[in-house]
Short mmCIF file of C-alpha atoms in Angstrom, two decimals:
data_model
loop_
_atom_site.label_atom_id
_atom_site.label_comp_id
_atom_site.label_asym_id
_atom_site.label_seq_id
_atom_site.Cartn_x
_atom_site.Cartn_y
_atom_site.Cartn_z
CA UNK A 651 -5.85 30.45 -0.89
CA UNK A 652 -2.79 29.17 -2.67
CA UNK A 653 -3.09 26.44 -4.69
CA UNK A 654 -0.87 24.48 -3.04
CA UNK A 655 1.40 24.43 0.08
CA UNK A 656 4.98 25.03 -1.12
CA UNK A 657 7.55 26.45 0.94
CA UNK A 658 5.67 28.85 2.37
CA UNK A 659 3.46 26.52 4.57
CA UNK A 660 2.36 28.34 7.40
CA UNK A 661 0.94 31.44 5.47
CA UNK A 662 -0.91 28.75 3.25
CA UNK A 663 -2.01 26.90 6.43
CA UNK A 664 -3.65 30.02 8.19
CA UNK A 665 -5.27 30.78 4.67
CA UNK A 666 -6.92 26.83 4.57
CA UNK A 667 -7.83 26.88 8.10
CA UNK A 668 -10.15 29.93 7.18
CA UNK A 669 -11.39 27.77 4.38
CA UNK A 670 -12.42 24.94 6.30
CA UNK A 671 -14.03 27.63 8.95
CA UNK A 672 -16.22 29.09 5.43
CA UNK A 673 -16.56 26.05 3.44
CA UNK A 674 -15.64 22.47 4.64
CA UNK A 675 -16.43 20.69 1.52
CA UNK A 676 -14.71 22.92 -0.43
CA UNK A 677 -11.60 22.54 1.94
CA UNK A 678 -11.82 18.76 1.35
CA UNK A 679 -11.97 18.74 -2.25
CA UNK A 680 -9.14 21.37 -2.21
CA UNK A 681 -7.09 18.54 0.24
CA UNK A 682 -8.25 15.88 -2.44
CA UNK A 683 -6.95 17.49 -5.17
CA UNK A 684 -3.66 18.43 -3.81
CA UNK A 685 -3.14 15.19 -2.57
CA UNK A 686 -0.27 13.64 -4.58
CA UNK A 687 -0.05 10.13 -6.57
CA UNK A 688 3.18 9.47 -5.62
CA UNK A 689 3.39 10.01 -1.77
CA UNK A 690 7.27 10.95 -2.03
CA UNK A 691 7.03 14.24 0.31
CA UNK A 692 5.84 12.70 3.74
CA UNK A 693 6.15 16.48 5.16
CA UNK A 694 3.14 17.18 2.67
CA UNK A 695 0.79 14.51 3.10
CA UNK A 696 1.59 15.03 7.18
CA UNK A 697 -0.04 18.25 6.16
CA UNK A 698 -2.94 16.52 4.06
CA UNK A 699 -3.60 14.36 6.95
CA UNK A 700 -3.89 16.56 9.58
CA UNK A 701 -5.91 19.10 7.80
CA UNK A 702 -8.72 16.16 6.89
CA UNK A 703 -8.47 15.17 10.81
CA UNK A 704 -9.58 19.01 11.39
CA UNK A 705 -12.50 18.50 9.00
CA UNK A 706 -13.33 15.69 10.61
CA UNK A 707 -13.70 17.00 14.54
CA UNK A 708 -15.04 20.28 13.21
CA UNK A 709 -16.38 20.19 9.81
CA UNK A 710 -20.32 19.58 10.67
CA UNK A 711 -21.71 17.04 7.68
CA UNK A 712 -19.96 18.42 5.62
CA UNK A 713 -17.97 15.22 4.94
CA UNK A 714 -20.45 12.91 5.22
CA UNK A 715 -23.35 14.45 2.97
CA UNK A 716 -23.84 11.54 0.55
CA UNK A 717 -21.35 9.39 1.73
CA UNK A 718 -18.19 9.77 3.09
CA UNK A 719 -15.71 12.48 1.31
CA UNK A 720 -13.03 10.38 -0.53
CA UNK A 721 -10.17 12.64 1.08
CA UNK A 722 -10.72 10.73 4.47
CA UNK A 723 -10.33 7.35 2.66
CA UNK A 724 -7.01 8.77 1.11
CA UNK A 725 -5.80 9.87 4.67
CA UNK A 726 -6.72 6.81 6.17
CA UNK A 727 -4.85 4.55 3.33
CA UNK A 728 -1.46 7.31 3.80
CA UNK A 729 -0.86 5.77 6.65
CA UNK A 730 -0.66 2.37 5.68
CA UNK A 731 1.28 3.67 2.50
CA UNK A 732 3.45 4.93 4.84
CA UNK A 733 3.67 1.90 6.87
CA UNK A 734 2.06 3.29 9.73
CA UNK A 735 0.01 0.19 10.77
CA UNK A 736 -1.17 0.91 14.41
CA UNK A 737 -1.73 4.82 13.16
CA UNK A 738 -3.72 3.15 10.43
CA UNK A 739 -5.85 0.49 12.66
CA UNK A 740 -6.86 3.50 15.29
CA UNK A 741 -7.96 5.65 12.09
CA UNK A 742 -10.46 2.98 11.10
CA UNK A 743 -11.58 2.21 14.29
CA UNK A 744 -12.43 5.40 15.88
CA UNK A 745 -14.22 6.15 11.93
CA UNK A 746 -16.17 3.00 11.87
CA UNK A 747 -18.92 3.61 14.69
CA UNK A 748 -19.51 7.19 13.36
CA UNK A 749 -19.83 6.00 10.15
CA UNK A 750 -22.18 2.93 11.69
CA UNK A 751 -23.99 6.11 12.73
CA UNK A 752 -24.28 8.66 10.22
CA UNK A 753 -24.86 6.02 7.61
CA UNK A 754 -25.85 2.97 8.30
CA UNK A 755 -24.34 -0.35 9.16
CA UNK A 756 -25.26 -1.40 5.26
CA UNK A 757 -23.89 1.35 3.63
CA UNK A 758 -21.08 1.02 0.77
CA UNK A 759 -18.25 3.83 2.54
CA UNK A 760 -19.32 2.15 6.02
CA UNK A 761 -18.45 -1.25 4.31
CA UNK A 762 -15.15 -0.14 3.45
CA UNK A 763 -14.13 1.20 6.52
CA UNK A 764 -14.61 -2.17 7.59
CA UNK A 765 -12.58 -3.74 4.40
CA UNK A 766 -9.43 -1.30 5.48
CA UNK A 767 -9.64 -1.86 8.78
CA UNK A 768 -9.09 -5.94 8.57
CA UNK A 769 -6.19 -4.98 6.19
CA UNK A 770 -4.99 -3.12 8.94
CA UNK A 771 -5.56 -6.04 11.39
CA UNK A 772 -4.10 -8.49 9.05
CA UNK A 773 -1.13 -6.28 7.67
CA UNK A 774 -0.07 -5.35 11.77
CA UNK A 775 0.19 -8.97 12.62
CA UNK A 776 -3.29 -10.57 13.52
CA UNK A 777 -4.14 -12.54 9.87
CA UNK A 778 -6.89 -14.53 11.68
CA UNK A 779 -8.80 -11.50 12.86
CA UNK A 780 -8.65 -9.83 9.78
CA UNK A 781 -9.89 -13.49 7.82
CA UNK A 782 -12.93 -13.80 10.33
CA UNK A 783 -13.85 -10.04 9.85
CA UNK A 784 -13.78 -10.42 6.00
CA UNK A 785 -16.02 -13.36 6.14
CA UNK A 786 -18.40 -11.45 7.55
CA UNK A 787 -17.72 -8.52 5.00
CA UNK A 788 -18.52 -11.20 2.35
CA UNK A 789 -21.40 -11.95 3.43
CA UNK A 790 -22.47 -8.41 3.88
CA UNK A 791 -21.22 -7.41 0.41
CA UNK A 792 -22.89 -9.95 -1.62
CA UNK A 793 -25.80 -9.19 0.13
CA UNK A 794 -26.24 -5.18 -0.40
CA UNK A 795 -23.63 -4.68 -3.65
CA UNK A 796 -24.62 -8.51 -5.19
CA UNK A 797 -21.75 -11.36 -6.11
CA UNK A 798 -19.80 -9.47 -8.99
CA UNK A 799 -19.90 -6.04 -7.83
CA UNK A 800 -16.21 -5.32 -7.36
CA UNK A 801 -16.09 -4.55 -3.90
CA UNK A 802 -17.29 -7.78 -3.09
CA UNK A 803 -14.69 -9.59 -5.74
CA UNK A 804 -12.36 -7.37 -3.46
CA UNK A 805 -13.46 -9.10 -0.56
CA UNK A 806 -12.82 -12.84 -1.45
CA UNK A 807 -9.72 -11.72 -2.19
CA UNK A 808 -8.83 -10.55 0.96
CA UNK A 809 -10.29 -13.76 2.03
CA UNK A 810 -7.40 -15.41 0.47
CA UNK A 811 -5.08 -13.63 1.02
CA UNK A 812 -5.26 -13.74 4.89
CA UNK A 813 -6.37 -17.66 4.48
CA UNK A 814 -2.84 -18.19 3.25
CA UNK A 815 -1.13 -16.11 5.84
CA UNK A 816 -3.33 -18.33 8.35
CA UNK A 817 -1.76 -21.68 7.03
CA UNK A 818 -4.17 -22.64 4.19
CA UNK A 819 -2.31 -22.52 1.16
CA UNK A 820 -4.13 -24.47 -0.74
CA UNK A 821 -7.94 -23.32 0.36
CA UNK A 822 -5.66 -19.93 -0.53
CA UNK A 823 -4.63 -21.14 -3.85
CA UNK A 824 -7.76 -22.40 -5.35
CA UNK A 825 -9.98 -19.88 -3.83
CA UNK A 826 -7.69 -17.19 -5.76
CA UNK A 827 -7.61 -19.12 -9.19
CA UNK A 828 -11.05 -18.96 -9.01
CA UNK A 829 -11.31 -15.15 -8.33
CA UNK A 830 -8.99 -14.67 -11.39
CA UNK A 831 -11.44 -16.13 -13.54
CA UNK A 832 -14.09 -14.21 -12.00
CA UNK A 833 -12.46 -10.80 -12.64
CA UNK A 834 -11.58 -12.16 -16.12
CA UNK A 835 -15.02 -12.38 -16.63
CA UNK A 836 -16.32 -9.23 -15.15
CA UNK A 837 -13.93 -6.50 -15.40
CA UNK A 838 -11.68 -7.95 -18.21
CA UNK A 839 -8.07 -9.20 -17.94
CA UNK A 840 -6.65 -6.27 -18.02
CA UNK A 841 -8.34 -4.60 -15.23
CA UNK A 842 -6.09 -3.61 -12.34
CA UNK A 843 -7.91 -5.74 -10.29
CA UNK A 844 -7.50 -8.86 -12.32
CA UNK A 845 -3.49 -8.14 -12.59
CA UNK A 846 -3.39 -7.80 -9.06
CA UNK A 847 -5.17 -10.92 -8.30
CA UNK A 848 -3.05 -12.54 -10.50
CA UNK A 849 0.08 -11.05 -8.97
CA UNK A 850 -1.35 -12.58 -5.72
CA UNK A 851 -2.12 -15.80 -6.87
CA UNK A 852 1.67 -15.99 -7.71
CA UNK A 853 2.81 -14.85 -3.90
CA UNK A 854 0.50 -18.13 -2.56
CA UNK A 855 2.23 -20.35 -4.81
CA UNK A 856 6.01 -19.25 -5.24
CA UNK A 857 6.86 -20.58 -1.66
CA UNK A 858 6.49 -24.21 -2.82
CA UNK A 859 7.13 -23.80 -6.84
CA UNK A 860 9.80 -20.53 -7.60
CA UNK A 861 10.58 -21.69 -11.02
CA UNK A 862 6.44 -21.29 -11.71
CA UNK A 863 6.07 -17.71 -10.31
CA UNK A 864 9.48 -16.41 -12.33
CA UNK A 865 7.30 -17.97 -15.56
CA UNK A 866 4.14 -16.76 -14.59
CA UNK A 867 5.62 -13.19 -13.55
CA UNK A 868 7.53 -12.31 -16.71
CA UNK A 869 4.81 -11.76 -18.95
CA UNK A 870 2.42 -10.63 -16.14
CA UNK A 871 5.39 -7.64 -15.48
CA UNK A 872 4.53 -7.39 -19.40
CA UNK A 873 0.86 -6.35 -19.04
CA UNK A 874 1.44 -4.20 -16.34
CA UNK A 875 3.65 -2.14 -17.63
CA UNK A 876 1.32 -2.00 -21.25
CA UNK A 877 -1.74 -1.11 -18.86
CA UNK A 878 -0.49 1.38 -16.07
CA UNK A 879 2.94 2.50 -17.71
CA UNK A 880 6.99 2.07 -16.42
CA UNK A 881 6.71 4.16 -13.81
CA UNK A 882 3.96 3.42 -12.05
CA UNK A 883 4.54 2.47 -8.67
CA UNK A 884 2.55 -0.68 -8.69
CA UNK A 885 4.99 -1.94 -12.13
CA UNK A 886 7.62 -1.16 -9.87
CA UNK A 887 6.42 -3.57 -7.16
CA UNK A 888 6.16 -6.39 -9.70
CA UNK A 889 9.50 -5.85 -10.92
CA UNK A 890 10.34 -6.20 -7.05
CA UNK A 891 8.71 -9.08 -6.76
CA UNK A 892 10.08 -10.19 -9.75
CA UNK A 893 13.60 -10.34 -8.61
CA UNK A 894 12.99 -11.41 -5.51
CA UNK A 895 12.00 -15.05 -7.00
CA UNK A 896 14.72 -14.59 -9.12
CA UNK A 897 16.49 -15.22 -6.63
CA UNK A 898 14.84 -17.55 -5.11
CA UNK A 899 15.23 -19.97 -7.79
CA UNK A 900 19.07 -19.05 -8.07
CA UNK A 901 19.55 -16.73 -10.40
CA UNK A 902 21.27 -14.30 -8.25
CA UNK A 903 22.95 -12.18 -11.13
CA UNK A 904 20.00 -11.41 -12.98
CA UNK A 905 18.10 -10.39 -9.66
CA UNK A 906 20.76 -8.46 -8.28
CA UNK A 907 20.98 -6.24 -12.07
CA UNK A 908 17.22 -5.80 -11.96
CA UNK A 909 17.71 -4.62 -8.33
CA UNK A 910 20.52 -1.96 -8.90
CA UNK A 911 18.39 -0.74 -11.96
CA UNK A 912 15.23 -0.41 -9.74
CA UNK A 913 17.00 1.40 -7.13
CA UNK A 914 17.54 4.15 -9.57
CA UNK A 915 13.88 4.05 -10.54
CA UNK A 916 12.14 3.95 -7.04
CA UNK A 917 14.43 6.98 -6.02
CA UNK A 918 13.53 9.10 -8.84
CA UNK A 919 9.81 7.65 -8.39
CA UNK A 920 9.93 7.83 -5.04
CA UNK A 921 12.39 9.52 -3.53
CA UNK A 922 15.16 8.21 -1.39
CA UNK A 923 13.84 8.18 1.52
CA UNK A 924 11.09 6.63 1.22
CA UNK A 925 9.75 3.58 2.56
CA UNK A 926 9.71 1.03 -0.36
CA UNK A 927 12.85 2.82 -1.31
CA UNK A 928 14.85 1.99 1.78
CA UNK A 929 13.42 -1.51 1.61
CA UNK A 930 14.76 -2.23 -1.67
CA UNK A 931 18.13 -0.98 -0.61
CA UNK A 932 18.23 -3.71 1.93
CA UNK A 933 17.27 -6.45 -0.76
CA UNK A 934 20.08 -5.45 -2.47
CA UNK A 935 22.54 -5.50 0.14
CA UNK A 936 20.79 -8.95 1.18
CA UNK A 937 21.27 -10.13 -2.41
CA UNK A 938 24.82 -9.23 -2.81
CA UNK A 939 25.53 -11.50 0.36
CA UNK A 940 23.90 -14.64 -1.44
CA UNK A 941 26.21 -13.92 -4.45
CA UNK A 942 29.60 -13.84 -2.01
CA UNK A 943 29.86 -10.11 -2.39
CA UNK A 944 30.24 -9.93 1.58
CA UNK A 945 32.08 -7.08 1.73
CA UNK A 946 29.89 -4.70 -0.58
CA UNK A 947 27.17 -6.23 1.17
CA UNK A 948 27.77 -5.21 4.37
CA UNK A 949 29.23 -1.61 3.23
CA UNK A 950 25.87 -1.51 1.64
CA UNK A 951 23.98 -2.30 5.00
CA UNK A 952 26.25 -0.40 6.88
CA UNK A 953 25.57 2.67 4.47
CA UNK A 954 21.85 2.31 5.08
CA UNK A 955 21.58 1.79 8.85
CA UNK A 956 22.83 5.54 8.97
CA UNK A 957 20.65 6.77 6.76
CA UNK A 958 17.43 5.03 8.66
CA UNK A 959 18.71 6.00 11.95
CA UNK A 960 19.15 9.70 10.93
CA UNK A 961 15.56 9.46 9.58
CA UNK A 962 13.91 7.84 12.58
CA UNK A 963 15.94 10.95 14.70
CA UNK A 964 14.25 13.06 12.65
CA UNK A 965 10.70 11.02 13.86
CA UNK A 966 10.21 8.49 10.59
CA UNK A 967 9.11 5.66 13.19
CA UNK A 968 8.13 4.03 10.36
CA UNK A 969 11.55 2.74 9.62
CA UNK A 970 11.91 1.40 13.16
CA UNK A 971 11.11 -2.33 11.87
CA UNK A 972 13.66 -2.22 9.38
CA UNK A 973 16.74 -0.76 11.55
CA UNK A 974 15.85 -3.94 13.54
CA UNK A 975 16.13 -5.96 10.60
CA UNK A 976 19.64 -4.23 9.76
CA UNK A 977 20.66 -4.70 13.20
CA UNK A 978 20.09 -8.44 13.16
CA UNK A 979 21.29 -8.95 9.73
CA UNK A 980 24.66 -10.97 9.02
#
């Protein structure tokens, strides 16, 4: 088999499906390993995904011998990468009884079914479902992994997260400063886990204090970009979120600069077509408005509305959501 896919897809398609007929393990640690860090080619992980949904009808226990392969996790978290919620909630859910089955109810990969499907609840609308399952995911976790064990830090912070998009900002608030302390302790404070609790600790209280999350974001931006390099894709987000308090607090200039610089960065990252990408565009077009730029603004909009419409014609769905919020924009 070739070792990867390249233009020549259908020869190395009929050479895979022979071995996932010979060896299904071996076909999903092949999918694993070809499985990119940046997904930037949604044609290729289309492929990924559907290959691992073929090891899953017809590869046996192969798959689940141990535990659950780690390819199915990464096919199951593509889609919500992608911003393919429902795709994403009807993964979990048809995986999470056979899991229940194979497994057990207690196990660890059955347990984080569960964790990414209440993401999935809470990031396709429902943040009250997904804060009642992960209560009972805490309770769970700290019972078979113990308090510290990361997956069960990873919990309460789900907690908060969907406690704030509930209405309880400051349960939300205190329940993350907490957790920041407790990865501090743990895993150290430069653990990926402790940045990113500390990025959301910022997101709960921006809304009421901008000024405070600019401050507490510049030097976070700092450690990220010391501990996972330029660019990675989650130093890329912080810069994002970066200048969209900017902004927030009025400094529309600065924003908008760190914007038109980013946009170079996600597309080369990225690609132009992707997701995040095609979000950012529309910050930036959003952000020129607020400055009285009207008229790049909407050449900018107007620029980008053909390019999402030509993508969803081509079946990106994905981008449905934000064509809307083109459409409605003024």
């Amino acid at each position: 088999m070739t070792p990867s896919p390249g233009p020549d897809r259908e020869s190395w398609q009929r050479d895979f499906e022979q071995l996932m007929h010979d060896d299904p393990g071996g076909a999903a640690d092949a999918l694993l390993v070809l499985w990119p860090d940046v997904e930037s080619d949604t044609g290729m992980v289309d492929l990924l995904r559907a290959n691992t949904e073929a090891l899953l009808r017809n590869g046996g226990g192969a798959l689940w011998a141990g535990g659950l392969h780690p390819v199915v996790f990464r096919a199951g978290n593509s889609l919500s990468h992608q911003g393919l919620l429902p795709a994403a909630t009807a993964f979990w859910e048809r995986l999470l009884p056979v899991a229940s089955g194979r497994l057990g109810a207690d196990h660890a990969d059955t347990l984080t079914i569960k964790n990414n499907l209440f993401w999935a609840y809470g990031r396709g609308g429902d943040p009250a479902r997904a804060l009642d399952g992960f209560r009972d995911l805490l309770a769970a976790r700290s019972r078979v992994l113990g308090p510290d064990h990361e997956n069960t830090l990873a919990t309460r912070h789900a907690m908060a997260t969907w406690q704030d998009a509930t209405g309880d900002h400051a349960g939300a608030a205190a329940a993350m400063r907490s957790l920041v302390d407790d990865y501090e302790r743990t895993l150290g404070p430069d653990h990926r886990d402790t940045l990113n609790t500390r990025i959301a600790l910022v997101e709960i209280v921006g809304p009421a204090d901008p000024a405070a999350a600019v401050a507490e974001l510049r030097p976070l931006l700092d450690d990220f970009r010391r501990v996972l390099g330029p660019d990675h894709p989650e130093v890329l987000e912080v810069e994002v979120e970066l200048s969209s308090w900017l902004a927030e607090t009025g400094a529309f200039d600065e924003a908008l600069s760190r914007v038109d610089r980013l946009l170079d960065d996600y597309e080369r990252v990225l690609g132009a077509a992707h997701h995040d990408t095609l979000m950012l565009r529309f910050l930036a077009a959003d952000m020129r408005a607020r400055t009285g730029r009207h008229r790049e603004a909407t050449e900018a909009m107007h620029s980008l509305h053909g390019d999402v419409v030509g993508l969803i014609n081509q079946g990106r769905h994905e981008v449905e959501d934000l064509r809307t919020s083109i459409e409605s924009w003024s």
